[in-house]
Amino acid sequence: MPSAWGSDMQAVPDPAAPALGSTGFQPSPAQRLSLLNAWQRGFPLCDEPFAVVGAALDLSAAQVLQAYRQLAQEGALSRIGAVFAPGSGGASILSAMAVPPERLEAVAAVVSAHPGVNHNYERENAYNLWFVVTGPSAAQVECTIASLEADTGLTALRLPMLQPYRIDLAFDLSSELTTGPQHAAQVGSCALQPPQVAPRAQLADADWPLAALAEAGLPLVAQPYAQWAQALGTTTAQVQATLQQWLHTGVLSRFGVVVRHHELGFAANAMTVLDVPDDEVDAAGRALAAQPGVTLAYRRARAPGWRYNLYCMVHGAHRQAVEQVVASALERSGLAHQPHAVLFSRRRFKQTGGRRFAAAAPIAQGVAHALP
């Protein structure tokens, strides 16, 4: 694949990493919350972003890096990187299987072992195993699902997204419910924000190498964009400018901290599915997405044996809080009368970032990320 980044695709070593553990720094609870909560959007696109983050908390860059490494080791931090908008490149699909209870753990292990699967949950329904498959193309995603069907002897629902109404927003971790988008702290001229409304665009093939690095996450070093630039054979300024352009055009939903909600106390989550007439679903989706506590909302294709076409997610500290938010959201959006089901998560078998662009990652991948 031709690349606008040049032909030198050698990743650089991580000389800063060994020294970070020697700081002995332990962030306070308030500092931990700020490092995770405030920078889910608008993470600095400048030469030393961790110094900018530290300035807001009166911390050094080394202390911020040490704290993020610790949060990653604990599982609270998934990565610091790109969340790509639907349709920006590659492919993904939500899938589900009705697994006999006595086979559930074995089938879940088969599904989770596939590198194309990035989320895999047990949910309360006859279709009890729900997973997301990502890949560089729709054909590759379908190949993965077909392979999983062959390996398990089970048929999978295929539920592609048709229209997002709210997706991949940053969440407020300071309340008992993840209540919606947060605005990143603005510190210095390089703490950049995406526009409130932006058209969706698709990545050019030549941009996939940077996209592969961005979806995997920043290396936790003092000058992470320089490390990406060297791996890609380009300049740090070009990397930063390209990321900012992706935010402006809507290729990226956001660039910043990606957390693991379960490890941070949001142990309950429910996927509510509704059967809404097709000529009403867009208005219903927009109304549902505007409700407090709804973190994700989107339209998906129906499937044989699965009537539902509108989905929303609510995350919370406990089941009762989530149930109350779901009931309120349906009532306030005028959807309580529509046929629906609430599928609480029972077990999380796998949760990683999507890898739609991984096939284009730079050769000799020595870049250190938040998690291996």
XYZ file of C-alpha atoms in Angstrom:
372
model
C 0.000 0.000 0.000
C 1.521 3.353 -0.973
C 2.053 5.645 1.974
C 2.146 9.404 2.305
C 4.379 8.834 5.330
C 7.439 7.653 3.404
C 9.158 4.281 3.184
C 11.099 4.258 6.471
C 8.660 2.438 8.757
C 11.036 1.463 11.582
C 9.645 1.991 15.061
C 11.877 3.557 17.681
C 12.849 2.034 21.031
C 11.381 3.226 24.314
C 14.383 4.554 26.287
C 12.242 6.597 28.686
C 10.192 3.688 29.995
C 12.691 2.105 32.447
C 13.263 5.386 34.277
C 9.605 6.106 34.849
C 9.106 3.495 37.519
C 11.836 5.077 39.635
C 9.834 8.206 40.454
C 7.887 6.468 43.225
C 5.024 8.839 42.537
C 1.541 7.800 43.708
C -1.259 10.015 42.396
C -3.982 11.046 44.799
C -7.584 9.961 44.138
C -8.376 13.461 42.869
C -5.378 13.393 40.531
C -6.311 9.946 39.238
C -9.831 11.134 38.487
C -8.581 14.234 36.710
C -6.073 12.301 34.595
C -8.823 9.943 33.429
C -11.848 12.228 33.343
C -10.632 15.579 32.065
C -8.646 14.307 29.080
C -11.098 11.967 27.393
C -11.416 14.676 24.748
C -8.974 17.263 23.507
C -5.793 15.444 24.530
C -2.918 17.827 23.683
C -1.561 17.552 20.137
C 1.828 19.085 20.836
C 5.414 17.931 21.269
C 5.215 17.173 25.014
C 1.546 16.489 25.777
C 2.145 14.926 29.184
C 3.830 18.119 30.363
C 0.686 20.036 29.344
C -1.503 17.549 31.225
C 0.749 17.873 34.265
C 0.599 21.655 34.254
C -3.113 21.504 35.059
C -2.358 19.446 38.198
C 1.010 20.935 39.191
C 2.683 17.656 38.243
C 5.781 16.988 36.173
C 5.584 15.115 32.879
C 7.414 12.187 34.509
C 4.800 12.029 37.274
C 1.950 12.083 34.767
C 3.559 9.299 32.751
C 4.118 7.224 35.869
C 0.485 7.721 36.885
C -0.830 6.703 33.468
C 1.396 3.616 33.467
C 0.031 2.654 36.864
C -3.564 3.206 35.726
C -2.897 1.024 32.685
C -1.420 -1.738 34.826
C -4.467 -1.593 37.095
C -6.764 -1.876 34.082
C -8.491 1.493 34.567
C -6.788 2.981 31.500
C -7.295 1.179 28.218
C -5.223 3.576 26.104
C -4.752 7.190 25.127
C -5.566 7.478 21.474
C -8.083 7.748 18.697
C -11.739 6.784 18.679
C -12.665 6.591 15.018
C -16.132 7.586 13.835
C -18.349 4.946 12.217
C -17.687 4.813 8.496
C -14.216 6.358 8.724
C -12.484 3.215 7.505
C -12.373 -0.527 7.984
C -15.473 -2.375 9.139
C -17.161 -3.612 12.298
C -20.338 -5.434 13.215
C -22.237 -6.436 16.326
C -22.999 -10.133 16.466
C -24.777 -12.464 18.872
C -25.200 -16.176 19.450
C -27.778 -18.180 21.369
C -25.445 -20.494 23.271
C -26.632 -23.432 25.402
C -25.775 -22.468 28.995
C -23.584 -25.516 29.519
C -21.438 -24.471 26.523
C -21.272 -20.755 27.205
C -17.798 -20.522 28.716
C -16.266 -22.791 26.075
C -17.886 -20.911 23.196
C -16.968 -17.557 24.725
C -13.343 -18.689 24.898
C -13.372 -19.586 21.196
C -14.873 -16.222 20.286
C -12.539 -14.220 22.533
C -9.468 -15.975 21.134
C -10.049 -14.505 17.694
C -7.952 -11.334 17.230
C -10.750 -9.699 15.248
C -13.085 -9.770 18.275
C -12.654 -6.776 20.558
C -15.742 -6.994 22.819
C -17.374 -10.190 24.076
C -20.094 -10.186 26.752
C -22.694 -12.480 28.246
C -26.084 -10.716 28.346
C -29.488 -11.574 29.768
C -31.333 -12.938 26.750
C -31.842 -16.142 24.776
C -29.148 -14.601 22.581
C -26.732 -14.605 25.460
C -23.309 -14.041 23.874
C -22.730 -10.631 22.272
C -19.515 -9.671 20.543
C -18.086 -7.049 18.189
C -15.933 -8.018 15.231
C -13.668 -5.484 13.522
C -11.427 -5.728 10.494
C -10.021 -3.894 7.485
C -13.067 -4.679 5.324
C -16.621 -5.987 5.488
C -15.475 -9.118 3.667
C -12.852 -9.821 6.338
C -15.389 -9.271 9.121
C -17.810 -11.680 7.463
C -14.993 -14.212 7.097
C -14.325 -13.949 10.833
C -17.981 -14.505 11.747
C -18.244 -17.455 9.360
C -15.118 -18.947 10.922
C -16.567 -18.557 14.420
C -19.803 -20.210 13.277
C -17.828 -23.139 11.895
C -15.710 -23.449 15.048
C -18.701 -23.359 17.416
C -21.432 -25.004 15.338
C -23.710 -22.048 16.167
C -25.383 -19.444 13.967
C -24.576 -15.794 14.644
C -26.810 -12.777 14.228
C -25.283 -10.061 12.068
C -26.355 -6.606 13.207
C -24.501 -3.874 11.284
C -24.865 -0.276 12.407
C -26.987 1.802 10.043
C -27.048 5.170 11.815
C -25.282 6.466 14.927
C -27.121 8.980 17.099
C -24.666 9.114 20.009
C -21.527 7.029 20.047
C -18.088 6.991 21.671
C -18.526 10.089 23.771
C -16.420 10.810 26.806
C -18.112 9.928 30.101
C -18.258 11.710 33.440
C -16.568 9.380 35.906
C -17.360 11.565 38.907
C -21.012 10.505 39.204
C -22.782 7.205 39.789
C -23.842 7.177 36.155
C -21.867 7.884 33.015
C -23.934 10.888 32.077
C -22.621 12.029 28.745
C -19.976 14.101 26.995
C -17.350 15.914 28.997
C -15.193 18.817 27.880
C -11.455 18.476 28.307
C -9.496 20.948 30.375
C -8.022 23.692 28.228
C -4.396 24.276 29.132
C -2.114 26.081 26.692
C -2.503 26.615 22.992
C -1.965 22.974 22.074
C -4.937 21.534 23.997
C -7.193 21.186 20.982
C -10.898 20.378 20.759
C -12.881 18.914 17.869
C -15.765 21.004 16.568
C -19.241 20.349 17.932
C -20.573 19.383 14.491
C -18.424 17.906 11.749
C -19.157 15.944 8.593
C -18.062 12.340 8.555
C -15.202 11.497 6.199
C -13.312 8.348 5.274
C -9.582 7.794 5.568
C -7.425 7.496 2.476
C -5.463 4.245 2.230
C -2.217 6.175 2.652
C -3.355 7.302 6.110
C -3.927 3.806 7.481
C -0.411 3.390 9.012
C -0.957 6.394 11.278
C -4.523 5.229 11.964
C -3.163 1.864 13.102
C -0.906 3.569 15.634
C -3.618 5.994 16.740
C -6.206 3.282 17.430
C -3.635 1.246 19.407
C -2.739 4.216 21.595
C 0.047 6.673 22.350
C 3.357 5.347 23.626
C 3.795 6.499 27.206
C 6.956 8.504 26.614
C 7.701 12.211 26.917
C 7.413 12.903 23.159
C 5.008 10.264 21.828
C 4.169 11.961 18.525
C 7.876 12.132 17.657
C 8.064 8.364 18.178
C 5.137 7.872 15.816
C 6.716 10.251 13.300
C 9.983 8.334 13.272
C 8.157 5.027 12.857
C 6.255 6.499 9.897
C 9.152 8.353 8.266
C 7.551 11.776 8.582
C 7.673 14.796 10.901
C 6.086 15.295 14.295
C 4.303 18.385 12.999
C 2.755 16.372 10.163
C 1.491 13.701 12.564
C -0.088 16.308 14.829
C -1.602 18.232 11.909
C -3.097 15.070 10.445
C -4.705 14.077 13.736
C -6.162 17.561 14.106
C -7.477 17.420 10.547
C -9.151 14.076 11.299
C -10.875 15.666 14.270
C -11.996 18.604 12.149
C -13.433 16.464 9.353
C -15.109 13.980 11.697
C -12.876 10.992 10.923
C -12.229 10.894 14.675
C -15.007 11.076 17.224
C -12.402 12.071 19.770
C -8.726 11.739 20.669
C -7.894 11.174 24.307
C -8.125 8.874 27.288
C -10.133 5.675 26.823
C -11.119 4.137 30.158
C -12.393 0.761 31.294
C -15.642 1.550 33.067
C -15.948 -1.706 35.008
C -12.575 -1.205 36.705
C -13.628 2.314 37.689
C -16.766 1.199 39.518
C -19.332 1.260 36.707
C -20.092 -2.418 37.108
C -23.623 -2.376 35.659
C -24.454 -1.823 32.025
C -27.578 -2.487 30.004
C -28.174 -2.585 26.288
C -31.797 -1.665 25.580
C -33.164 -2.759 22.213
C -36.381 -1.455 20.674
C -38.610 -2.399 17.757
C -39.523 0.953 16.190
C -41.235 1.420 12.809
C -38.557 2.120 10.229
C -40.105 5.436 9.212
C -39.977 6.615 12.833
C -36.633 5.250 13.962
C -34.435 8.266 13.155
C -36.602 10.654 15.154
C -36.799 8.112 17.965
C -33.035 7.625 17.928
C -32.343 11.340 18.165
C -34.792 11.671 21.048
C -33.275 8.717 22.884
C -29.721 9.985 22.381
C -30.644 13.290 24.049
C -31.727 11.669 27.318
C -29.565 12.008 30.455
C -27.617 8.844 31.184
C -27.770 7.408 27.658
C -24.175 6.911 26.614
C -24.638 5.245 23.222
C -27.548 5.230 20.790
C -27.695 3.875 17.256
C -29.825 2.132 14.651
C -28.892 -1.371 13.544
C -30.222 -3.708 10.900
C -32.840 -6.232 11.920
C -32.056 -9.912 11.427
C -34.095 -13.095 11.013
C -35.329 -13.963 14.493
C -34.321 -10.546 15.875
C -36.909 -7.785 15.482
C -35.098 -4.876 17.095
C -33.621 -1.909 15.211
C -32.876 0.796 17.824
C -30.268 0.387 20.575
C -29.036 2.399 23.520
C -26.537 1.809 26.291
C -26.557 2.959 29.910
C -23.627 2.421 32.285
C -23.861 2.827 36.045
C -22.483 1.856 39.416
C -25.300 -0.589 40.163
C -28.258 -2.256 38.485
C -31.010 -0.243 40.165
C -29.530 3.059 39.020
C -29.296 1.791 35.457
C -32.875 0.489 35.511
C -34.135 3.867 36.665
C -32.269 5.713 33.913
C -33.494 3.301 31.211
C -37.110 3.674 32.348
C -36.815 7.461 32.486
C -35.114 7.666 29.080
C -37.826 5.594 27.410
C -40.591 7.603 29.048
C -39.078 11.011 28.285
C -38.376 10.101 24.662
C -41.898 8.766 24.118
C -40.722 5.212 23.503
C -41.959 3.361 26.587
C -44.868 1.937 24.579
C -42.617 0.471 21.881
C -41.695 -3.230 22.119
C -38.334 -3.426 23.826
C -36.011 -5.567 25.903
C -33.284 -4.644 28.416
C -30.205 -6.844 28.216
C -27.975 -6.442 31.254
C -24.402 -7.628 31.015
C -23.633 -10.658 33.178
C -19.996 -11.309 32.337
C -17.294 -9.583 30.357
C -15.181 -12.116 28.527
C -13.126 -9.652 26.486
C -12.775 -5.892 26.087
C -10.069 -4.354 23.938
C -9.846 -1.530 21.441
C -10.944 -2.165 17.872
C -8.216 -2.927 15.339
C -9.714 -1.908 12.021
C -6.390 -0.593 10.721
C -3.944 -3.021 12.352
C -2.933 -4.633 9.064
C -1.348 -1.327 8.005
C 0.710 -0.838 11.195
C 4.380 0.038 10.674
C 6.754 -2.882 10.211
C 8.942 -3.744 13.198
C 6.395 -2.652 15.755
C 8.550 -1.594 18.658
C 6.305 1.247 19.711
C 5.269 1.012 23.365
C 1.604 1.602 24.078
C -0.465 2.018 27.208
C -1.141 -1.712 27.270
C 0.666 -4.586 25.514
